[in-house]
């Protein structure tokens, strides 16, 4: 597994990380389902162990994933080897007293949530803390004003670095111009390439780390879904992906399959290797529920880089 540096933080991370959203299991914020359906904790722990054995050292979770259960599983998996892994988590979401999903990025709120994450993770420090996807200009402004509180956690030795998981690439540009933190986590995959246009060049200039989330496009870039695919009610994809979006993504993945076949690799490996070809990207964080999924993801961090010819062919297909 190849290793990169997480932007200007000096933290060394595997090119392929482990996105811990799905292993949290069913979850809701307010009345909105945010999980991926039911999972088996035994399978999840074996997947985490397999990731570690495969050279993956970066694990991205959040206090909202399974209502904190994802963090607890990461703690169980790595309690005896904390120094050998890089743990990133997130905060900023809450179900309020009225049962409504609310975002809160005030410094005092984030510090409380940070301390709760520390307890669930059974650690005395977090490597990377991310503000969990402000979606409006007001929320982003509030998030950017939390720097002082997060800097204090660094001074106390509880935190190594911080950043934002952004809703859209332009929010990442605003974050860079504000000089906030060290990392930007953004949607980036072969079906969602907007970040390439402006965000990536600016991130390279400023040495801000890019973390590619949903790199397999909610599983569509594994090639296993069809236009008729529908998801269960406890799976967030049932309301975040319309039938029209599913059809569009299936069309594009079908056009990519011949490229993967010509190279003798899986479609998922092609998708991950394309992401790793981008200079701005420090780590891609595909999710996994099983050991086999982890092994398939890890291969992309070991394989030779894609050629410019293949990259250009991919771009023509998904343009």
Short mmCIF file of C-alpha atoms in Angstrom, two decimals:
data_model
loop_
_atom_site.label_atom_id
_atom_site.label_comp_id
_atom_site.label_asym_id
_atom_site.label_seq_id
_atom_site.Cartn_x
_atom_site.Cartn_y
_atom_site.Cartn_z
CA UNK A 1 0.00 0.00 0.00
CA UNK A 2 1.46 3.33 -1.06
CA UNK A 3 1.60 6.14 1.50
CA UNK A 4 0.95 9.86 0.97
CA UNK A 5 1.14 12.91 3.23
CA UNK A 6 -2.16 14.44 4.30
CA UNK A 7 -1.67 17.91 2.82
CA UNK A 8 0.60 20.06 4.95
CA UNK A 9 -0.17 18.24 8.22
CA UNK A 10 2.77 15.84 8.03
CA UNK A 11 0.39 12.96 8.83
CA UNK A 12 1.20 9.91 6.71
CA UNK A 13 -1.82 8.09 5.32
CA UNK A 14 -2.46 5.12 3.04
CA UNK A 15 -3.69 6.09 -0.43
CA UNK A 16 -6.80 4.00 0.18
CA UNK A 17 -8.59 4.57 3.46
CA UNK A 18 -11.66 2.99 5.03
CA UNK A 19 -14.93 4.93 5.01
CA UNK A 20 -16.77 3.86 8.18
CA UNK A 21 -20.22 5.26 7.32
CA UNK A 22 -21.85 1.97 6.33
CA UNK A 23 -20.61 -0.07 9.30
CA UNK A 24 -22.53 2.23 11.65
CA UNK A 25 -25.73 0.53 10.55
CA UNK A 26 -29.19 2.11 10.44
CA UNK A 27 -29.32 5.68 11.71
CA UNK A 28 -31.44 8.79 11.48
CA UNK A 29 -31.07 12.51 12.07
CA UNK A 30 -34.50 13.83 12.87
CA UNK A 31 -36.84 11.99 10.54
CA UNK A 32 -34.21 11.48 7.83
CA UNK A 33 -32.58 8.09 7.34
CA UNK A 34 -28.82 8.51 6.94
CA UNK A 35 -27.57 4.92 7.28
CA UNK A 36 -26.94 2.14 4.77
CA UNK A 37 -29.23 -0.52 6.19
CA UNK A 38 -28.47 -3.34 8.59
CA UNK A 39 -24.96 -4.69 8.99
CA UNK A 40 -23.39 -7.36 11.15
CA UNK A 41 -20.86 -6.08 13.70
CA UNK A 42 -18.81 -9.25 13.36
CA UNK A 43 -18.50 -8.68 9.62
CA UNK A 44 -17.57 -5.04 10.24
CA UNK A 45 -14.84 -5.88 12.74
CA UNK A 46 -13.39 -8.50 10.39
CA UNK A 47 -13.46 -5.90 7.58
CA UNK A 48 -11.56 -3.42 9.77
CA UNK A 49 -8.99 -6.09 10.65
CA UNK A 50 -8.58 -7.01 6.98
CA UNK A 51 -8.09 -3.34 6.12
CA UNK A 52 -5.32 -3.03 8.69
CA UNK A 53 -3.66 -6.22 7.42
CA UNK A 54 -3.86 -4.81 3.87
CA UNK A 55 -1.87 -1.71 4.85
CA UNK A 56 -4.82 0.67 5.24
CA UNK A 57 -4.15 3.06 8.12
CA UNK A 58 -6.74 5.86 7.59
CA UNK A 59 -10.23 5.36 9.07
CA UNK A 60 -12.89 8.01 8.53
CA UNK A 61 -15.96 7.97 10.78
CA UNK A 62 -18.41 10.45 12.37
CA UNK A 63 -20.52 10.83 15.50
CA UNK A 64 -23.66 10.58 13.31
CA UNK A 65 -22.78 7.21 11.76
CA UNK A 66 -25.00 4.77 13.59
CA UNK A 67 -25.46 7.37 16.32
CA UNK A 68 -21.82 6.85 17.35
CA UNK A 69 -21.76 3.08 16.79
CA UNK A 70 -19.25 3.39 13.93
CA UNK A 71 -16.82 5.16 16.28
CA UNK A 72 -17.30 2.40 18.86
CA UNK A 73 -16.42 -0.28 16.30
CA UNK A 74 -13.27 1.60 15.28
CA UNK A 75 -12.33 1.78 18.97
CA UNK A 76 -12.87 -1.95 19.43
CA UNK A 77 -10.81 -2.80 16.37
CA UNK A 78 -7.82 -0.60 17.21
CA UNK A 79 -7.78 -0.18 20.99
CA UNK A 80 -4.45 -2.02 21.29
CA UNK A 81 -2.76 -0.39 18.29
CA UNK A 82 -3.96 3.19 18.40
CA UNK A 83 -0.60 4.64 17.37
CA UNK A 84 -0.62 2.57 14.18
CA UNK A 85 -3.77 4.09 12.70
CA UNK A 86 -4.98 7.55 11.70
CA UNK A 87 -8.51 8.23 12.93
CA UNK A 88 -10.64 10.97 11.41
CA UNK A 89 -14.10 11.76 12.72
CA UNK A 90 -16.70 14.49 12.30
CA UNK A 91 -19.26 16.54 14.23
CA UNK A 92 -21.89 19.20 13.71
CA UNK A 93 -25.18 17.25 13.43
CA UNK A 94 -27.80 16.70 16.12
CA UNK A 95 -31.43 15.71 16.52
CA UNK A 96 -32.81 18.49 18.72
CA UNK A 97 -35.39 18.36 21.50
CA UNK A 98 -38.18 18.77 18.92
CA UNK A 99 -37.00 15.74 17.00
CA UNK A 100 -35.65 17.82 14.11
CA UNK A 101 -32.30 17.41 12.34
CA UNK A 102 -30.18 20.47 13.07
CA UNK A 103 -26.63 21.49 12.21
CA UNK A 104 -24.56 23.34 14.79
CA UNK A 105 -20.98 24.49 14.25
CA UNK A 106 -20.55 26.77 17.26
CA UNK A 107 -17.22 26.23 18.98
CA UNK A 108 -18.65 25.22 22.36
CA UNK A 109 -21.03 22.70 20.75
CA UNK A 110 -18.25 21.16 18.65
CA UNK A 111 -15.96 20.82 21.67
CA UNK A 112 -18.68 18.90 23.55
CA UNK A 113 -19.24 16.61 20.58
CA UNK A 114 -15.48 16.19 20.18
CA UNK A 115 -15.15 15.03 23.80
CA UNK A 116 -17.99 12.54 23.28
CA UNK A 117 -16.19 11.17 20.22
CA UNK A 118 -13.00 10.80 22.25
CA UNK A 119 -14.86 8.66 24.77
CA UNK A 120 -16.48 6.45 22.12
CA UNK A 121 -13.16 6.05 20.31
CA UNK A 122 -11.43 5.22 23.61
CA UNK A 123 -8.50 7.46 22.84
CA UNK A 124 -6.96 10.64 24.22
CA UNK A 125 -6.45 12.28 20.81
CA UNK A 126 -8.03 12.44 17.36
CA UNK A 127 -5.86 12.79 14.28
CA UNK A 128 -8.33 14.75 12.14
CA UNK A 129 -11.61 16.39 13.19
CA UNK A 130 -13.93 17.55 10.41
CA UNK A 131 -16.99 19.77 10.53
CA UNK A 132 -19.72 17.62 9.06
CA UNK A 133 -21.01 19.22 5.87
CA UNK A 134 -22.37 22.73 6.41
CA UNK A 135 -24.99 23.15 3.67
CA UNK A 136 -25.91 26.84 3.70
CA UNK A 137 -23.81 29.99 3.57
CA UNK A 138 -24.76 30.76 7.18
CA UNK A 139 -23.73 27.28 8.32
CA UNK A 140 -20.43 27.56 6.46
CA UNK A 141 -19.75 30.97 8.02
CA UNK A 142 -20.48 29.52 11.47
CA UNK A 143 -18.14 26.61 10.76
CA UNK A 144 -15.32 28.89 9.67
CA UNK A 145 -15.68 30.83 12.93
CA UNK A 146 -14.95 27.68 14.97
CA UNK A 147 -11.20 27.78 14.28
CA UNK A 148 -10.32 29.24 17.68
CA UNK A 149 -12.05 26.43 19.57
CA UNK A 150 -10.38 23.78 17.41
CA UNK A 151 -6.97 25.45 17.73
CA UNK A 152 -7.40 25.19 21.50
CA UNK A 153 -7.90 21.43 21.21
CA UNK A 154 -4.63 21.24 19.25
CA UNK A 155 -2.85 23.22 21.97
CA UNK A 156 -4.21 20.77 24.55
CA UNK A 157 -2.77 17.83 22.62
CA UNK A 158 -6.20 16.32 21.93
CA UNK A 159 -6.24 17.05 18.20
CA UNK A 160 -3.64 16.97 15.43
CA UNK A 161 -5.49 18.68 12.54
CA UNK A 162 -8.94 19.79 11.42
CA UNK A 163 -10.93 20.56 8.29
CA UNK A 164 -14.41 20.52 6.77
CA UNK A 165 -16.42 17.92 4.93
CA UNK A 166 -17.96 20.24 2.35
CA UNK A 167 -21.33 19.99 0.62
CA UNK A 168 -20.02 21.29 -2.71
CA UNK A 169 -16.61 22.18 -4.21
CA UNK A 170 -17.21 25.94 -4.06
CA UNK A 171 -17.49 25.67 -0.27
CA UNK A 172 -14.02 24.17 -0.29
CA UNK A 173 -12.75 27.19 -2.20
CA UNK A 174 -14.27 29.48 0.42
CA UNK A 175 -12.63 27.43 3.15
CA UNK A 176 -9.22 27.76 1.50
CA UNK A 177 -9.59 31.51 1.06
CA UNK A 178 -10.56 31.84 4.73
CA UNK A 179 -7.43 29.90 5.71
CA UNK A 180 -9.46 27.41 7.74
CA UNK A 181 -7.83 24.12 8.68
CA UNK A 182 -5.80 21.61 6.74
CA UNK A 183 -8.22 19.34 4.86
CA UNK A 184 -11.29 19.28 2.67
CA UNK A 185 -13.43 16.18 2.31
CA UNK A 186 -15.54 16.33 -0.83
CA UNK A 187 -17.70 14.14 -3.07
CA UNK A 188 -15.39 13.02 -5.83
CA UNK A 189 -15.68 10.04 -8.13
CA UNK A 190 -15.89 9.23 -11.82
CA UNK A 191 -19.55 10.28 -11.91
CA UNK A 192 -19.08 13.49 -9.88
CA UNK A 193 -15.97 15.30 -11.11
CA UNK A 194 -16.82 18.95 -10.43
CA UNK A 195 -14.01 19.29 -7.88
CA UNK A 196 -11.39 18.87 -10.61
CA UNK A 197 -12.17 22.22 -12.21
CA UNK A 198 -11.24 24.79 -9.55
CA UNK A 199 -10.96 23.18 -6.14
CA UNK A 200 -8.16 20.73 -6.92
CA UNK A 201 -5.75 23.25 -8.50
CA UNK A 202 -6.26 25.64 -5.57
CA UNK A 203 -5.78 22.83 -3.04
CA UNK A 204 -2.48 21.89 -4.68
CA UNK A 205 -1.32 25.51 -4.54
CA UNK A 206 -2.12 25.84 -0.84
CA UNK A 207 -1.21 22.25 0.17
CA UNK A 208 -4.65 21.61 1.60
CA UNK A 209 -5.41 17.89 1.73
CA UNK A 210 -8.26 16.52 -0.38
CA UNK A 211 -10.11 13.48 0.96
CA UNK A 212 -12.28 11.83 -1.70
CA UNK A 213 -15.52 10.63 -0.16
CA UNK A 214 -18.06 8.36 -1.86
CA UNK A 215 -15.31 7.41 -4.37
CA UNK A 216 -17.39 4.52 -5.70
CA UNK A 217 -20.52 6.67 -6.11
CA UNK A 218 -22.61 4.91 -3.44
CA UNK A 219 -21.55 1.55 -4.88
CA UNK A 220 -22.55 2.27 -8.48
CA UNK A 221 -18.93 2.17 -9.63
CA UNK A 222 -18.72 -1.47 -8.63
CA UNK A 223 -21.01 -2.15 -11.59
CA UNK A 224 -23.44 -4.28 -9.59
CA UNK A 225 -26.56 -2.10 -9.91
CA UNK A 226 -29.10 -1.86 -12.73
CA UNK A 227 -31.62 0.80 -13.76
CA UNK A 228 -34.25 -1.14 -11.82
CA UNK A 229 -32.27 -1.10 -8.56
CA UNK A 230 -34.17 0.31 -5.57
CA UNK A 231 -32.99 0.55 -1.98
CA UNK A 232 -34.69 -0.26 1.34
CA UNK A 233 -36.27 2.46 3.45
CA UNK A 234 -33.47 2.23 6.06
CA UNK A 235 -30.89 2.96 3.32
CA UNK A 236 -30.30 6.67 2.67
CA UNK A 237 -29.98 5.97 -1.06
CA UNK A 238 -33.74 5.37 -1.17
CA UNK A 239 -34.29 9.12 -0.87
CA UNK A 240 -30.98 10.64 -2.03
CA UNK A 241 -30.97 8.98 -5.47
CA UNK A 242 -33.92 9.39 -7.82
CA UNK A 243 -34.78 6.72 -10.44
CA UNK A 244 -33.54 9.19 -13.07
CA UNK A 245 -30.17 9.56 -11.31
CA UNK A 246 -29.87 5.78 -10.96
CA UNK A 247 -30.52 5.35 -14.70
CA UNK A 248 -27.96 8.03 -15.60
CA UNK A 249 -25.28 6.52 -13.39
CA UNK A 250 -25.90 3.00 -14.67
CA UNK A 251 -25.52 4.26 -18.26
CA UNK A 252 -22.16 5.83 -17.45
CA UNK A 253 -20.84 2.83 -15.52
CA UNK A 254 -21.80 0.58 -18.43
CA UNK A 255 -19.65 2.75 -20.70
CA UNK A 256 -16.70 2.42 -18.30
CA UNK A 257 -16.81 -1.36 -18.02
CA UNK A 258 -14.98 -2.01 -21.35
CA UNK A 259 -12.06 0.16 -20.18
CA UNK A 260 -11.69 -1.89 -17.00
CA UNK A 261 -12.03 -5.10 -18.99
CA UNK A 262 -9.27 -4.02 -21.41
CA UNK A 263 -6.96 -3.43 -18.43
CA UNK A 264 -7.95 -6.68 -16.75
CA UNK A 265 -9.09 -4.95 -13.56
CA UNK A 266 -12.43 -4.45 -11.81
CA UNK A 267 -14.54 -1.38 -12.42
CA UNK A 268 -14.09 -0.39 -8.75
CA UNK A 269 -10.33 -0.59 -9.09
CA UNK A 270 -10.46 1.58 -12.22
CA UNK A 271 -12.58 4.16 -10.39
CA UNK A 272 -10.23 4.31 -7.39
CA UNK A 273 -7.08 4.43 -9.49
CA UNK A 274 -8.50 7.34 -11.47
CA UNK A 275 -8.99 9.26 -8.21
CA UNK A 276 -5.46 8.45 -7.05
CA UNK A 277 -4.09 9.85 -10.32
CA UNK A 278 -5.15 13.34 -9.16
CA UNK A 279 -2.29 15.26 -7.53
CA UNK A 280 -4.61 17.03 -5.08
CA UNK A 281 -5.96 13.83 -3.52
CA UNK A 282 -4.31 12.59 -0.33
CA UNK A 283 -6.63 9.65 0.31
CA UNK A 284 -9.78 8.04 -1.05
CA UNK A 285 -12.17 6.51 1.47
CA UNK A 286 -14.37 3.81 -0.06
CA UNK A 287 -16.75 2.18 2.36
CA UNK A 288 -16.79 -1.56 2.97
CA UNK A 289 -18.98 -4.00 4.86
CA UNK A 290 -17.06 -7.21 4.18
CA UNK A 291 -13.50 -8.49 4.04
CA UNK A 292 -13.79 -9.14 0.31
CA UNK A 293 -14.85 -5.55 -0.38
CA UNK A 294 -11.85 -4.31 1.61
CA UNK A 295 -9.44 -6.47 -0.36
CA UNK A 296 -10.87 -5.25 -3.67
CA UNK A 297 -10.48 -1.63 -2.55
CA UNK A 298 -6.94 -2.11 -1.26
CA UNK A 299 -5.68 -3.39 -4.63
CA UNK A 300 -6.04 0.14 -6.06
CA UNK A 301 -3.41 1.41 -3.61
CA UNK A 302 -0.93 -1.23 -4.76
CA UNK A 303 -1.46 -1.29 -8.54
CA UNK A 304 0.64 0.69 -11.05
CA UNK A 305 -0.78 4.17 -11.82
CA UNK A 306 -3.07 4.61 -14.82
CA UNK A 307 -1.46 5.97 -17.96
CA UNK A 308 -2.39 9.37 -19.38
CA UNK A 309 -3.95 7.57 -22.35
CA UNK A 310 -6.31 5.62 -20.08
CA UNK A 311 -7.18 8.70 -18.03
CA UNK A 312 -8.09 10.63 -21.18
CA UNK A 313 -10.18 7.72 -22.44
CA UNK A 314 -12.08 7.65 -19.13
CA UNK A 315 -12.77 11.37 -19.31
CA UNK A 316 -14.15 11.10 -22.81
CA UNK A 317 -16.51 8.32 -21.74
CA UNK A 318 -17.94 10.12 -18.70
CA UNK A 319 -17.88 13.67 -20.10
#
